[in-house]
Amino acid sequence: MSWSSGICGCFEDINTCALTYFCPCVVAGKNAEAVGENCFLHGFLSTLGCVGIFCGAKIREKIREKHGIEGSFGNDCIMHWFCPLCAYSQEARELKARCPSGQAMARS
C-alpha cells in the first residue's frame, strides 16, 4: 500500500498545508500523538535540527507501519532531511484520510 497523497500534495488540504507552514511543531506533535507518542515532546524535538529529522522520521516510520504503507526508515530520513514540511503535511493528511473522525488520537 502507498500513501493516500503524494509528498508534494500539500494543496490537497489547504488548512493542513497552512498550519504546517506556519506552525510545523504543532503538526509534528499531533502526528506523534496519533501514533501514541507525546505531542509536546515531539513538537519541541521537531525544532532541533538533526534531532528533529531523526524523530520526524521515526514518527513517519510508525505511521507507515500502523497503516501498512510501503517504505523504509532510510527513505523516511531523506524525506525529513530534504522537505520536512512536506513530510509533516503528508503524514497529517494520511492520518486524516485513515481516521477522519479524529479517532487517530491516542488515549492515555
PDB file of N, CA and C in Angstrom:
ATOM      1  N   MET A   1       0.844  -1.170   0.000  1.00  0.00           N
ATOM      2  CA  MET A   1       0.000   0.000   0.000  1.00  0.00           C
ATOM      3  C   MET A   1       0.892   1.237   0.000  1.00  0.00           C
ATOM      4  N   SER A   2       0.402   2.319  -0.573  1.00  0.00           N
ATOM      5  CA  SER A   2       1.183   3.551  -0.608  1.00  0.00           C
ATOM      6  C   SER A   2       0.429   4.680   0.099  1.00  0.00           C
ATOM      7  N   TRP A   3       1.072   5.831   0.216  1.00  0.00           N
ATOM      8  CA  TRP A   3       0.466   6.994   0.845  1.00  0.00           C
ATOM      9  C   TRP A   3      -0.763   7.406   0.045  1.00  0.00           C
ATOM     10  N   SER A   4      -1.780   7.907   0.707  1.00  0.00           N
ATOM     11  CA  SER A   4      -3.014   8.305   0.021  1.00  0.00           C
ATOM     12  C   SER A   4      -2.843   9.591  -0.779  1.00  0.00           C
ATOM     13  N   SER A   5      -1.800  10.359  -0.478  1.00  0.00           N
ATOM     14  CA  SER A   5      -1.480  11.557  -1.256  1.00  0.00           C
ATOM     15  C   SER A   5       0.032  11.651  -1.391  1.00  0.00           C
ATOM     16  N   GLY A   6       0.480  12.346  -2.408  1.00  0.00           N
ATOM     17  CA  GLY A   6       1.907  12.463  -2.666  1.00  0.00           C
ATOM     18  C   GLY A   6       2.609  13.415  -1.710  1.00  0.00           C
ATOM     19  N   ILE A   7       3.924  13.335  -1.715  1.00  0.00           N
ATOM     20  CA  ILE A   7       4.731  14.186  -0.844  1.00  0.00           C
ATOM     21  C   ILE A   7       4.553  15.664  -1.197  1.00  0.00           C
ATOM     22  N   CYS A   8       4.249  15.949  -2.452  1.00  0.00           N
ATOM     23  CA  CYS A   8       4.044  17.342  -2.889  1.00  0.00           C
ATOM     24  C   CYS A   8       2.566  17.695  -2.999  1.00  0.00           C
ATOM     25  N   GLY A   9       1.708  16.930  -2.359  1.00  0.00           N
ATOM     26  CA  GLY A   9       0.268  17.163  -2.432  1.00  0.00           C
ATOM     27  C   GLY A   9      -0.249  18.096  -1.357  1.00  0.00           C
ATOM     28  N   CYS A  10       0.581  19.019  -0.917  1.00  0.00           N
ATOM     29  CA  CYS A  10       0.219  19.893   0.204  1.00  0.00           C
ATOM     30  C   CYS A  10      -1.086  20.645  -0.017  1.00  0.00           C
ATOM     31  N   PHE A  11      -1.349  21.058  -1.255  1.00  0.00           N
ATOM     32  CA  PHE A  11      -2.527  21.885  -1.510  1.00  0.00           C
ATOM     33  C   PHE A  11      -3.815  21.080  -1.614  1.00  0.00           C
ATOM     34  N   GLU A  12      -3.730  19.773  -1.432  1.00  0.00           N
ATOM     35  CA  GLU A  12      -4.942  18.953  -1.378  1.00  0.00           C
ATOM     36  C   GLU A  12      -5.749  19.266  -0.114  1.00  0.00           C
ATOM     37  N   ASP A  13      -5.065  19.733   0.914  1.00  0.00           N
ATOM     38  CA  ASP A  13      -5.704  20.125   2.178  1.00  0.00           C
ATOM     39  C   ASP A  13      -5.059  21.434   2.613  1.00  0.00           C
ATOM     40  N   ILE A  14      -5.635  22.540   2.185  1.00  0.00           N
ATOM     41  CA  ILE A  14      -5.018  23.849   2.403  1.00  0.00           C
ATOM     42  C   ILE A  14      -4.892  24.205   3.884  1.00  0.00           C
ATOM     43  N   ASN A  15      -5.812  23.747   4.713  1.00  0.00           N
ATOM     44  CA  ASN A  15      -5.725  24.038   6.150  1.00  0.00           C
ATOM     45  C   ASN A  15      -4.508  23.366   6.776  1.00  0.00           C
ATOM     46  N   THR A  16      -4.304  22.096   6.448  1.00  0.00           N
ATOM     47  CA  THR A  16      -3.136  21.380   6.962  1.00  0.00           C
ATOM     48  C   THR A  16      -1.861  21.985   6.400  1.00  0.00           C
ATOM     49  N   CYS A  17      -1.897  22.366   5.131  1.00  0.00           N
ATOM     50  CA  CYS A  17      -0.741  22.996   4.491  1.00  0.00           C
ATOM     51  C   CYS A  17      -0.349  24.276   5.227  1.00  0.00           C
ATOM     52  N   ALA A  18      -1.322  25.126   5.488  1.00  0.00           N
ATOM     53  CA  ALA A  18      -1.046  26.400   6.159  1.00  0.00           C
ATOM     54  C   ALA A  18      -0.550  26.186   7.589  1.00  0.00           C
ATOM     55  N   LEU A  19      -1.188  25.277   8.313  1.00  0.00           N
ATOM     56  CA  LEU A  19      -0.759  25.001   9.684  1.00  0.00           C
ATOM     57  C   LEU A  19       0.668  24.458   9.699  1.00  0.00           C
ATOM     58  N   THR A  20       0.988  23.585   8.758  1.00  0.00           N
ATOM     59  CA  THR A  20       2.336  23.021   8.684  1.00  0.00           C
ATOM     60  C   THR A  20       3.358  24.099   8.352  1.00  0.00           C
ATOM     61  N   TYR A  21       3.010  25.007   7.464  1.00  0.00           N
ATOM     62  CA  TYR A  21       3.938  26.065   7.063  1.00  0.00           C
ATOM     63  C   TYR A  21       4.204  27.048   8.206  1.00  0.00           C
ATOM     64  N   PHE A  22       3.142  27.455   8.900  1.00  0.00           N
ATOM     65  CA  PHE A  22       3.292  28.475   9.931  1.00  0.00           C
ATOM     66  C   PHE A  22       3.642  27.914  11.311  1.00  0.00           C
ATOM     67  N   CYS A  23       3.215  26.684  11.615  1.00  0.00           N
ATOM     68  CA  CYS A  23       3.462  26.073  12.931  1.00  0.00           C
ATOM     69  C   CYS A  23       3.809  24.591  12.777  1.00  0.00           C
ATOM     70  N   PRO A  24       4.937  24.278  12.148  1.00  0.00           N
ATOM     71  CA  PRO A  24       5.255  22.867  11.913  1.00  0.00           C
ATOM     72  C   PRO A  24       5.378  22.047  13.194  1.00  0.00           C
ATOM     73  N   CYS A  25       5.778  22.678  14.293  1.00  0.00           N
ATOM     74  CA  CYS A  25       5.915  21.929  15.545  1.00  0.00           C
ATOM     75  C   CYS A  25       4.559  21.423  16.040  1.00  0.00           C
ATOM     76  N   VAL A  26       3.481  22.149  15.750  1.00  0.00           N
ATOM     77  CA  VAL A  26       2.139  21.709  16.142  1.00  0.00           C
ATOM     78  C   VAL A  26       1.756  20.454  15.362  1.00  0.00           C
ATOM     79  N   VAL A  27       1.994  20.476  14.061  1.00  0.00           N
ATOM     80  CA  VAL A  27       1.661  19.323  13.216  1.00  0.00           C
ATOM     81  C   VAL A  27       2.530  18.129  13.590  1.00  0.00           C
ATOM     82  N   ALA A  28       3.824  18.365  13.837  1.00  0.00           N
ATOM     83  CA  ALA A  28       4.718  17.278  14.247  1.00  0.00           C
ATOM     84  C   ALA A  28       4.215  16.637  15.537  1.00  0.00           C
ATOM     85  N   GLY A  29       3.803  17.451  16.492  1.00  0.00           N
ATOM     86  CA  GLY A  29       3.284  16.934  17.755  1.00  0.00           C
ATOM     87  C   GLY A  29       2.001  16.149  17.585  1.00  0.00           C
ATOM     88  N   LYS A  30       1.083  16.664  16.772  1.00  0.00           N
ATOM     89  CA  LYS A  30      -0.186  15.963  16.543  1.00  0.00           C
ATOM     90  C   LYS A  30       0.036  14.644  15.808  1.00  0.00           C
ATOM     91  N   ASN A  31       0.963  14.632  14.848  1.00  0.00           N
ATOM     92  CA  ASN A  31       1.276  13.386  14.143  1.00  0.00           C
ATOM     93  C   ASN A  31       1.824  12.353  15.124  1.00  0.00           C
ATOM     94  N   ALA A  32       2.705  12.795  16.019  1.00  0.00           N
ATOM     95  CA  ALA A  32       3.282  11.890  17.015  1.00  0.00           C
ATOM     96  C   ALA A  32       2.204  11.362  17.954  1.00  0.00           C
ATOM     97  N   GLU A  33       1.320  12.243  18.385  1.00  0.00           N
ATOM     98  CA  GLU A  33       0.257  11.838  19.300  1.00  0.00           C
ATOM     99  C   GLU A  33      -0.656  10.789  18.659  1.00  0.00           C
ATOM    100  N   ALA A  34      -0.856  10.894  17.358  1.00  0.00           N
ATOM    101  CA  ALA A  34      -1.730   9.952  16.647  1.00  0.00           C
ATOM    102  C   ALA A  34      -1.182   8.529  16.638  1.00  0.00           C
ATOM    103  N   VAL A  35       0.125   8.383  16.883  1.00  0.00           N
ATOM    104  CA  VAL A  35       0.708   7.036  16.952  1.00  0.00           C
ATOM    105  C   VAL A  35       1.176   6.707  18.368  1.00  0.00           C
ATOM    106  N   GLY A  36       0.614   7.416  19.351  1.00  0.00           N
ATOM    107  CA  GLY A  36       0.855   7.064  20.743  1.00  0.00           C
ATOM    108  C   GLY A  36       2.050   7.710  21.406  1.00  0.00           C
ATOM    109  N   GLU A  37       2.639   8.710  20.778  1.00  0.00           N
ATOM    110  CA  GLU A  37       3.793   9.399  21.365  1.00  0.00           C
ATOM    111  C   GLU A  37       3.350  10.714  21.998  1.00  0.00           C
ATOM    112  N   ASN A  38       4.256  11.349  22.730  1.00  0.00           N
ATOM    113  CA  ASN A  38       3.963  12.585  23.433  1.00  0.00           C
ATOM    114  C   ASN A  38       3.935  13.765  22.463  1.00  0.00           C
ATOM    115  N   CYS A  39       2.809  14.453  22.407  1.00  0.00           N
ATOM    116  CA  CYS A  39       2.606  15.580  21.494  1.00  0.00           C
ATOM    117  C   CYS A  39       3.604  16.712  21.762  1.00  0.00           C
ATOM    118  N   PHE A  40       3.677  17.168  23.001  1.00  0.00           N
ATOM    119  CA  PHE A  40       4.542  18.298  23.333  1.00  0.00           C
ATOM    120  C   PHE A  40       6.009  17.970  23.084  1.00  0.00           C
ATOM    121  N   LEU A  41       6.440  16.803  23.531  1.00  0.00           N
ATOM    122  CA  LEU A  41       7.835  16.413  23.376  1.00  0.00           C
ATOM    123  C   LEU A  41       8.242  16.390  21.909  1.00  0.00           C
ATOM    124  N   HIS A  42       7.446  15.743  21.075  1.00  0.00           N
ATOM    125  CA  HIS A  42       7.807  15.638  19.659  1.00  0.00           C
ATOM    126  C   HIS A  42       7.648  16.963  18.925  1.00  0.00           C
ATOM    127  N   GLY A  43       6.703  17.788  19.360  1.00  0.00           N
ATOM    128  CA  GLY A  43       6.610  19.133  18.802  1.00  0.00           C
ATOM    129  C   GLY A  43       7.875  19.924  19.083  1.00  0.00           C
ATOM    130  N   PHE A  44       8.367  19.824  20.312  1.00  0.00           N
ATOM    131  CA  PHE A  44       9.606  20.504  20.690  1.00  0.00           C
ATOM    132  C   PHE A  44      10.807  19.919  19.955  1.00  0.00           C
ATOM    133  N   LEU A  45      10.920  18.594  19.946  1.00  0.00           N
ATOM    134  CA  LEU A  45      12.067  17.955  19.301  1.00  0.00           C
ATOM    135  C   LEU A  45      12.142  18.269  17.812  1.00  0.00           C
ATOM    136  N   SER A  46      10.995  18.514  17.193  1.00  0.00           N
ATOM    137  CA  SER A  46      10.983  18.803  15.756  1.00  0.00           C
ATOM    138  C   SER A  46      11.724  20.094  15.425  1.00  0.00           C
ATOM    139  N   THR A  47      11.976  20.933  16.418  1.00  0.00           N
ATOM    140  CA  THR A  47      12.664  22.208  16.188  1.00  0.00           C
ATOM    141  C   THR A  47      14.182  22.099  16.333  1.00  0.00           C
ATOM    142  N   LEU A  48      14.687  20.915  16.640  1.00  0.00           N
ATOM    143  CA  LEU A  48      16.102  20.765  16.999  1.00  0.00           C
ATOM    144  C   LEU A  48      16.981  20.170  15.900  1.00  0.00           C
ATOM    145  N   GLY A  49      16.884  20.649  14.691  1.00  0.00           N
ATOM    146  CA  GLY A  49      17.781  20.245  13.613  1.00  0.00           C
ATOM    147  C   GLY A  49      17.818  18.753  13.370  1.00  0.00           C
ATOM    148  N   CYS A  50      19.008  18.168  13.502  1.00  0.00           N
ATOM    149  CA  CYS A  50      19.184  16.737  13.213  1.00  0.00           C
ATOM    150  C   CYS A  50      18.357  15.854  14.141  1.00  0.00           C
ATOM    151  N   VAL A  51      18.177  16.285  15.376  1.00  0.00           N
ATOM    152  CA  VAL A  51      17.321  15.538  16.308  1.00  0.00           C
ATOM    153  C   VAL A  51      15.894  15.519  15.769  1.00  0.00           C
ATOM    154  N   GLY A  52      15.440  16.661  15.270  1.00  0.00           N
ATOM    155  CA  GLY A  52      14.104  16.760  14.695  1.00  0.00           C
ATOM    156  C   GLY A  52      13.928  15.885  13.472  1.00  0.00           C
ATOM    157  N   ILE A  53      14.961  15.813  12.655  1.00  0.00           N
ATOM    158  CA  ILE A  53      14.909  14.964  11.459  1.00  0.00           C
ATOM    159  C   ILE A  53      14.764  13.506  11.869  1.00  0.00           C
ATOM    160  N   PHE A  54      15.576  13.071  12.823  1.00  0.00           N
ATOM    161  CA  PHE A  54      15.513  11.682  13.280  1.00  0.00           C
ATOM    162  C   PHE A  54      14.154  11.369  13.900  1.00  0.00           C
ATOM    163  N   CYS A  55      13.686  12.238  14.792  1.00  0.00           N
ATOM    164  CA  CYS A  55      12.392  11.995  15.460  1.00  0.00           C
ATOM    165  C   CYS A  55      11.241  12.031  14.467  1.00  0.00           C
ATOM    166  N   GLY A  56      11.289  12.965  13.524  1.00  0.00           N
ATOM    167  CA  GLY A  56      10.259  13.029  12.492  1.00  0.00           C
ATOM    168  C   GLY A  56      10.226  11.765  11.662  1.00  0.00           C
ATOM    169  N   ALA A  57      11.409  11.256  11.328  1.00  0.00           N
ATOM    170  CA  ALA A  57      11.494  10.020  10.545  1.00  0.00           C
ATOM    171  C   ALA A  57      10.968   8.824  11.341  1.00  0.00           C
ATOM    172  N   LYS A  58      11.230   8.790  12.646  1.00  0.00           N
ATOM    173  CA  LYS A  58      10.712   7.687  13.472  1.00  0.00           C
ATOM    174  C   LYS A  58       9.183   7.722  13.541  1.00  0.00           C
ATOM    175  N   ILE A  59       8.613   8.910  13.659  1.00  0.00           N
ATOM    176  CA  ILE A  59       7.148   9.025  13.676  1.00  0.00           C
ATOM    177  C   ILE A  59       6.587   8.620  12.319  1.00  0.00           C
ATOM    178  N   ARG A  60       7.240   9.049  11.248  1.00  0.00           N
ATOM    179  CA  ARG A  60       6.804   8.666   9.897  1.00  0.00           C
ATOM    180  C   ARG A  60       6.836   7.145   9.752  1.00  0.00           C
ATOM    181  N   GLU A  61       7.888   6.526  10.279  1.00  0.00           N
ATOM    182  CA  GLU A  61       8.001   5.067  10.244  1.00  0.00           C
ATOM    183  C   GLU A  61       6.830   4.421  11.000  1.00  0.00           C
ATOM    184  N   LYS A  62       6.491   4.958  12.170  1.00  0.00           N
ATOM    185  CA  LYS A  62       5.367   4.406  12.947  1.00  0.00           C
ATOM    186  C   LYS A  62       4.051   4.550  12.195  1.00  0.00           C
ATOM    187  N   ILE A  63       3.855   5.684  11.524  1.00  0.00           N
ATOM    188  CA  ILE A  63       2.638   5.884  10.733  1.00  0.00           C
ATOM    189  C   ILE A  63       2.586   4.854   9.611  1.00  0.00           C
ATOM    190  N   ARG A  64       3.714   4.667   8.920  1.00  0.00           N
ATOM    191  CA  ARG A  64       3.773   3.674   7.837  1.00  0.00           C
ATOM    192  C   ARG A  64       3.447   2.282   8.348  1.00  0.00           C
ATOM    193  N   GLU A  65       4.062   1.892   9.448  1.00  0.00           N
ATOM    194  CA  GLU A  65       3.844   0.549   9.994  1.00  0.00           C
ATOM    195  C   GLU A  65       2.406   0.365  10.465  1.00  0.00           C
ATOM    196  N   LYS A  66       1.846   1.370  11.098  1.00  0.00           N
ATOM    197  CA  LYS A  66       0.469   1.294  11.602  1.00  0.00           C
ATOM    198  C   LYS A  66      -0.536   1.103  10.471  1.00  0.00           C
ATOM    199  N   HIS A  67      -0.263   1.709   9.326  1.00  0.00           N
ATOM    200  CA  HIS A  67      -1.220   1.679   8.220  1.00  0.00           C
ATOM    201  C   HIS A  67      -0.768   0.822   7.042  1.00  0.00           C
ATOM    202  N   GLY A  68       0.308   0.069   7.207  1.00  0.00           N
ATOM    203  CA  GLY A  68       0.762  -0.843   6.165  1.00  0.00           C
ATOM    204  C   GLY A  68       1.256  -0.151   4.907  1.00  0.00           C
ATOM    205  N   ILE A  69       1.896   0.989   5.059  1.00  0.00           N
ATOM    206  CA  ILE A  69       2.412   1.745   3.916  1.00  0.00           C
ATOM    207  C   ILE A  69       3.845   1.296   3.642  1.00  0.00           C
ATOM    208  N   GLU A  70       4.134   1.065   2.371  1.00  0.00           N
ATOM    209  CA  GLU A  70       5.472   0.625   1.980  1.00  0.00           C
ATOM    210  C   GLU A  70       6.480   1.752   2.185  1.00  0.00           C
ATOM    211  N   GLY A  71       7.719   1.369   2.437  1.00  0.00           N
ATOM    212  CA  GLY A  71       8.784   2.343   2.593  1.00  0.00           C
ATOM    213  C   GLY A  71       9.860   1.818   3.515  1.00  0.00           C
ATOM    214  N   SER A  72      10.821   2.681   3.811  1.00  0.00           N
ATOM    215  CA  SER A  72      11.920   2.294   4.692  1.00  0.00           C
ATOM    216  C   SER A  72      12.285   3.475   5.590  1.00  0.00           C
ATOM    217  N   PHE A  73      12.966   3.175   6.672  1.00  0.00           N
ATOM    218  CA  PHE A  73      13.392   4.232   7.580  1.00  0.00           C
ATOM    219  C   PHE A  73      14.366   5.176   6.882  1.00  0.00           C
ATOM    220  N   GLY A  74      15.210   4.632   6.021  1.00  0.00           N
ATOM    221  CA  GLY A  74      16.143   5.471   5.263  1.00  0.00           C
ATOM    222  C   GLY A  74      15.411   6.494   4.409  1.00  0.00           C
ATOM    223  N   ASN A  75      14.362   6.047   3.741  1.00  0.00           N
ATOM    224  CA  ASN A  75      13.554   6.954   2.925  1.00  0.00           C
ATOM    225  C   ASN A  75      12.854   7.995   3.807  1.00  0.00           C
ATOM    226  N   ASP A  76      12.388   7.567   4.980  1.00  0.00           N
ATOM    227  CA  ASP A  76      11.750   8.498   5.914  1.00  0.00           C
ATOM    228  C   ASP A  76      12.734   9.594   6.330  1.00  0.00           C
ATOM    229  N   CYS A  77      13.984   9.206   6.586  1.00  0.00           N
ATOM    230  CA  CYS A  77      15.019  10.186   6.945  1.00  0.00           C
ATOM    231  C   CYS A  77      15.257  11.172   5.806  1.00  0.00           C
ATOM    232  N   ILE A  78      15.321  10.657   4.587  1.00  0.00           N
ATOM    233  CA  ILE A  78      15.534  11.525   3.423  1.00  0.00           C
ATOM    234  C   ILE A  78      14.395  12.530   3.286  1.00  0.00           C
ATOM    235  N   MET A  79      13.160  12.061   3.462  1.00  0.00           N
ATOM    236  CA  MET A  79      12.005  12.965   3.362  1.00  0.00           C
ATOM    237  C   MET A  79      12.091  14.073   4.409  1.00  0.00           C
ATOM    238  N   HIS A  80      12.457  13.717   5.631  1.00  0.00           N
ATOM    239  CA  HIS A  80      12.528  14.728   6.689  1.00  0.00           C
ATOM    240  C   HIS A  80      13.776  15.597   6.584  1.00  0.00           C
ATOM    241  N   TRP A  81      14.801  15.133   5.913  1.00  0.00           N
ATOM    242  CA  TRP A  81      16.003  15.941   5.714  1.00  0.00           C
ATOM    243  C   TRP A  81      15.762  17.002   4.647  1.00  0.00           C
ATOM    244  N   PHE A  82      15.219  16.585   3.493  1.00  0.00           N
ATOM    245  CA  PHE A  82      15.093  17.492   2.359  1.00  0.00           C
ATOM    246  C   PHE A  82      13.820  18.327   2.355  1.00  0.00           C
ATOM    247  N   CYS A  83      12.741  17.822   2.902  1.00  0.00           N
ATOM    248  CA  CYS A  83      11.500  18.602   2.910  1.00  0.00           C
ATOM    249  C   CYS A  83      10.624  18.222   4.106  1.00  0.00           C
ATOM    250  N   PRO A  84      11.048  18.617   5.301  1.00  0.00           N
ATOM    251  CA  PRO A  84      10.279  18.227   6.487  1.00  0.00           C
ATOM    252  C   PRO A  84       8.844  18.755   6.479  1.00  0.00           C
ATOM    253  N   LEU A  85       8.623  19.946   5.947  1.00  0.00           N
ATOM    254  CA  LEU A  85       7.257  20.481   5.929  1.00  0.00           C
ATOM    255  C   LEU A  85       6.350  19.641   5.041  1.00  0.00           C
ATOM    256  N   CYS A  86       6.872  19.213   3.891  1.00  0.00           N
ATOM    257  CA  CYS A  86       6.086  18.340   3.010  1.00  0.00           C
ATOM    258  C   CYS A  86       5.814  17.001   3.694  1.00  0.00           C
ATOM    259  N   ALA A  87       6.818  16.482   4.409  1.00  0.00           N
ATOM    260  CA  ALA A  87       6.657  15.198   5.099  1.00  0.00           C
ATOM    261  C   ALA A  87       5.617  15.305   6.217  1.00  0.00           C
ATOM    262  N   TYR A  88       5.716  16.349   7.048  1.00  0.00           N
ATOM    263  CA  TYR A  88       4.728  16.527   8.119  1.00  0.00           C
ATOM    264  C   TYR A  88       3.322  16.667   7.554  1.00  0.00           C
ATOM    265  N   SER A  89       3.199  17.435   6.483  1.00  0.00           N
ATOM    266  CA  SER A  89       1.889  17.652   5.868  1.00  0.00           C
ATOM    267  C   SER A  89       1.325  16.353   5.296  1.00  0.00           C
ATOM    268  N   GLN A  90       2.172  15.583   4.610  1.00  0.00           N
ATOM    269  CA  GLN A  90       1.720  14.307   4.047  1.00  0.00           C
ATOM    270  C   GLN A  90       1.271  13.361   5.155  1.00  0.00           C
ATOM    271  N   GLU A  91       2.023  13.304   6.231  1.00  0.00           N
ATOM    272  CA  GLU A  91       1.660  12.433   7.347  1.00  0.00           C
ATOM    273  C   GLU A  91       0.323  12.858   7.959  1.00  0.00           C
ATOM    274  N   ALA A  92       0.133  14.157   8.135  1.00  0.00           N
ATOM    275  CA  ALA A  92      -1.124  14.652   8.708  1.00  0.00           C
ATOM    276  C   ALA A  92      -2.302  14.344   7.785  1.00  0.00           C
ATOM    277  N   ARG A  93      -2.109  14.511   6.472  1.00  0.00           N
ATOM    278  CA  ARG A  93      -3.181  14.182   5.522  1.00  0.00           C
ATOM    279  C   ARG A  93      -3.500  12.700   5.565  1.00  0.00           C
ATOM    280  N   GLU A  94      -2.476  11.883   5.702  1.00  0.00           N
ATOM    281  CA  GLU A  94      -2.673  10.432   5.771  1.00  0.00           C
ATOM    282  C   GLU A  94      -3.484  10.062   7.007  1.00  0.00           C
ATOM    283  N   LEU A  95      -3.136  10.641   8.127  1.00  0.00           N
ATOM    284  CA  LEU A  95      -3.861  10.352   9.367  1.00  0.00           C
ATOM    285  C   LEU A  95      -5.308  10.811   9.274  1.00  0.00           C
ATOM    286  N   LYS A  96      -5.541  11.956   8.650  1.00  0.00           N
ATOM    287  CA  LYS A  96      -6.915  12.440   8.452  1.00  0.00           C
ATOM    288  C   LYS A  96      -7.689  11.503   7.532  1.00  0.00           C
ATOM    289  N   ALA A  97      -7.047  11.053   6.462  1.00  0.00           N
ATOM    290  CA  ALA A  97      -7.719  10.194   5.484  1.00  0.00           C
ATOM    291  C   ALA A  97      -8.085   8.843   6.085  1.00  0.00           C
ATOM    292  N   ARG A  98      -7.246   8.320   6.951  1.00  0.00           N
ATOM    293  CA  ARG A  98      -7.479   6.991   7.516  1.00  0.00           C
ATOM    294  C   ARG A  98      -8.357   7.025   8.760  1.00  0.00           C
ATOM    295  N   CYS A  99      -8.394   8.149   9.444  1.00  0.00           N
ATOM    296  CA  CYS A  99      -9.214   8.297  10.655  1.00  0.00           C
ATOM    297  C   CYS A  99      -9.892   9.658  10.622  1.00  0.00           C
ATOM    298  N   PRO A 100     -10.816   9.875   9.693  1.00  0.00           N
ATOM    299  CA  PRO A 100     -11.396  11.205   9.507  1.00  0.00           C
ATOM    300  C   PRO A 100     -12.172  11.749  10.702  1.00  0.00           C
ATOM    301  N   SER A 101     -12.629  10.903  11.588  1.00  0.00           N
ATOM    302  CA  SER A 101     -13.414  11.394  12.727  1.00  0.00           C
ATOM    303  C   SER A 101     -12.543  11.792  13.912  1.00  0.00           C
ATOM    304  N   GLY A 102     -11.219  11.796  13.724  1.00  0.00           N
ATOM    305  CA  GLY A 102     -10.323  12.165  14.812  1.00  0.00           C
ATOM    306  C   GLY A 102      -9.972  11.005  15.718  1.00  0.00           C
ATOM    307  N   GLN A 103     -10.332   9.785  15.333  1.00  0.00           N
ATOM    308  CA  GLN A 103     -10.066   8.619  16.165  1.00  0.00           C
ATOM    309  C   GLN A 103      -8.604   8.207  16.138  1.00  0.00           C
ATOM    310  N   ALA A 104      -7.780   8.922  15.364  1.00  0.00           N
ATOM    311  CA  ALA A 104      -6.360   8.597  15.311  1.00  0.00           C
ATOM    312  C   ALA A 104      -5.645   9.015  16.588  1.00  0.00           C
ATOM    313  N   MET A 105      -6.261   9.879  17.369  1.00  0.00           N
ATOM    314  CA  MET A 105      -5.619  10.381  18.566  1.00  0.00           C
ATOM    315  C   MET A 105      -5.473   9.267  19.598  1.00  0.00           C
ATOM    316  N   ALA A 106      -4.287   9.183  20.140  1.00  0.00           N
ATOM    317  CA  ALA A 106      -4.023   8.164  21.158  1.00  0.00           C
ATOM    318  C   ALA A 106      -4.690   8.562  22.469  1.00  0.00           C
ATOM    319  N   ARG A 107      -5.085   7.600  23.218  1.00  0.00           N
ATOM    320  CA  ARG A 107      -5.700   7.847  24.527  1.00  0.00           C
ATOM    321  C   ARG A 107      -4.746   7.373  25.614  1.00  0.00           C
ATOM    322  N   SER A 108      -4.580   8.184  26.638  1.00  0.00           N
ATOM    323  CA  SER A 108      -3.672   7.819  27.735  1.00  0.00           C
ATOM    324  C   SER A 108      -4.390   6.963  28.743  1.00  0.00           C
TER     325      SER A 108
END
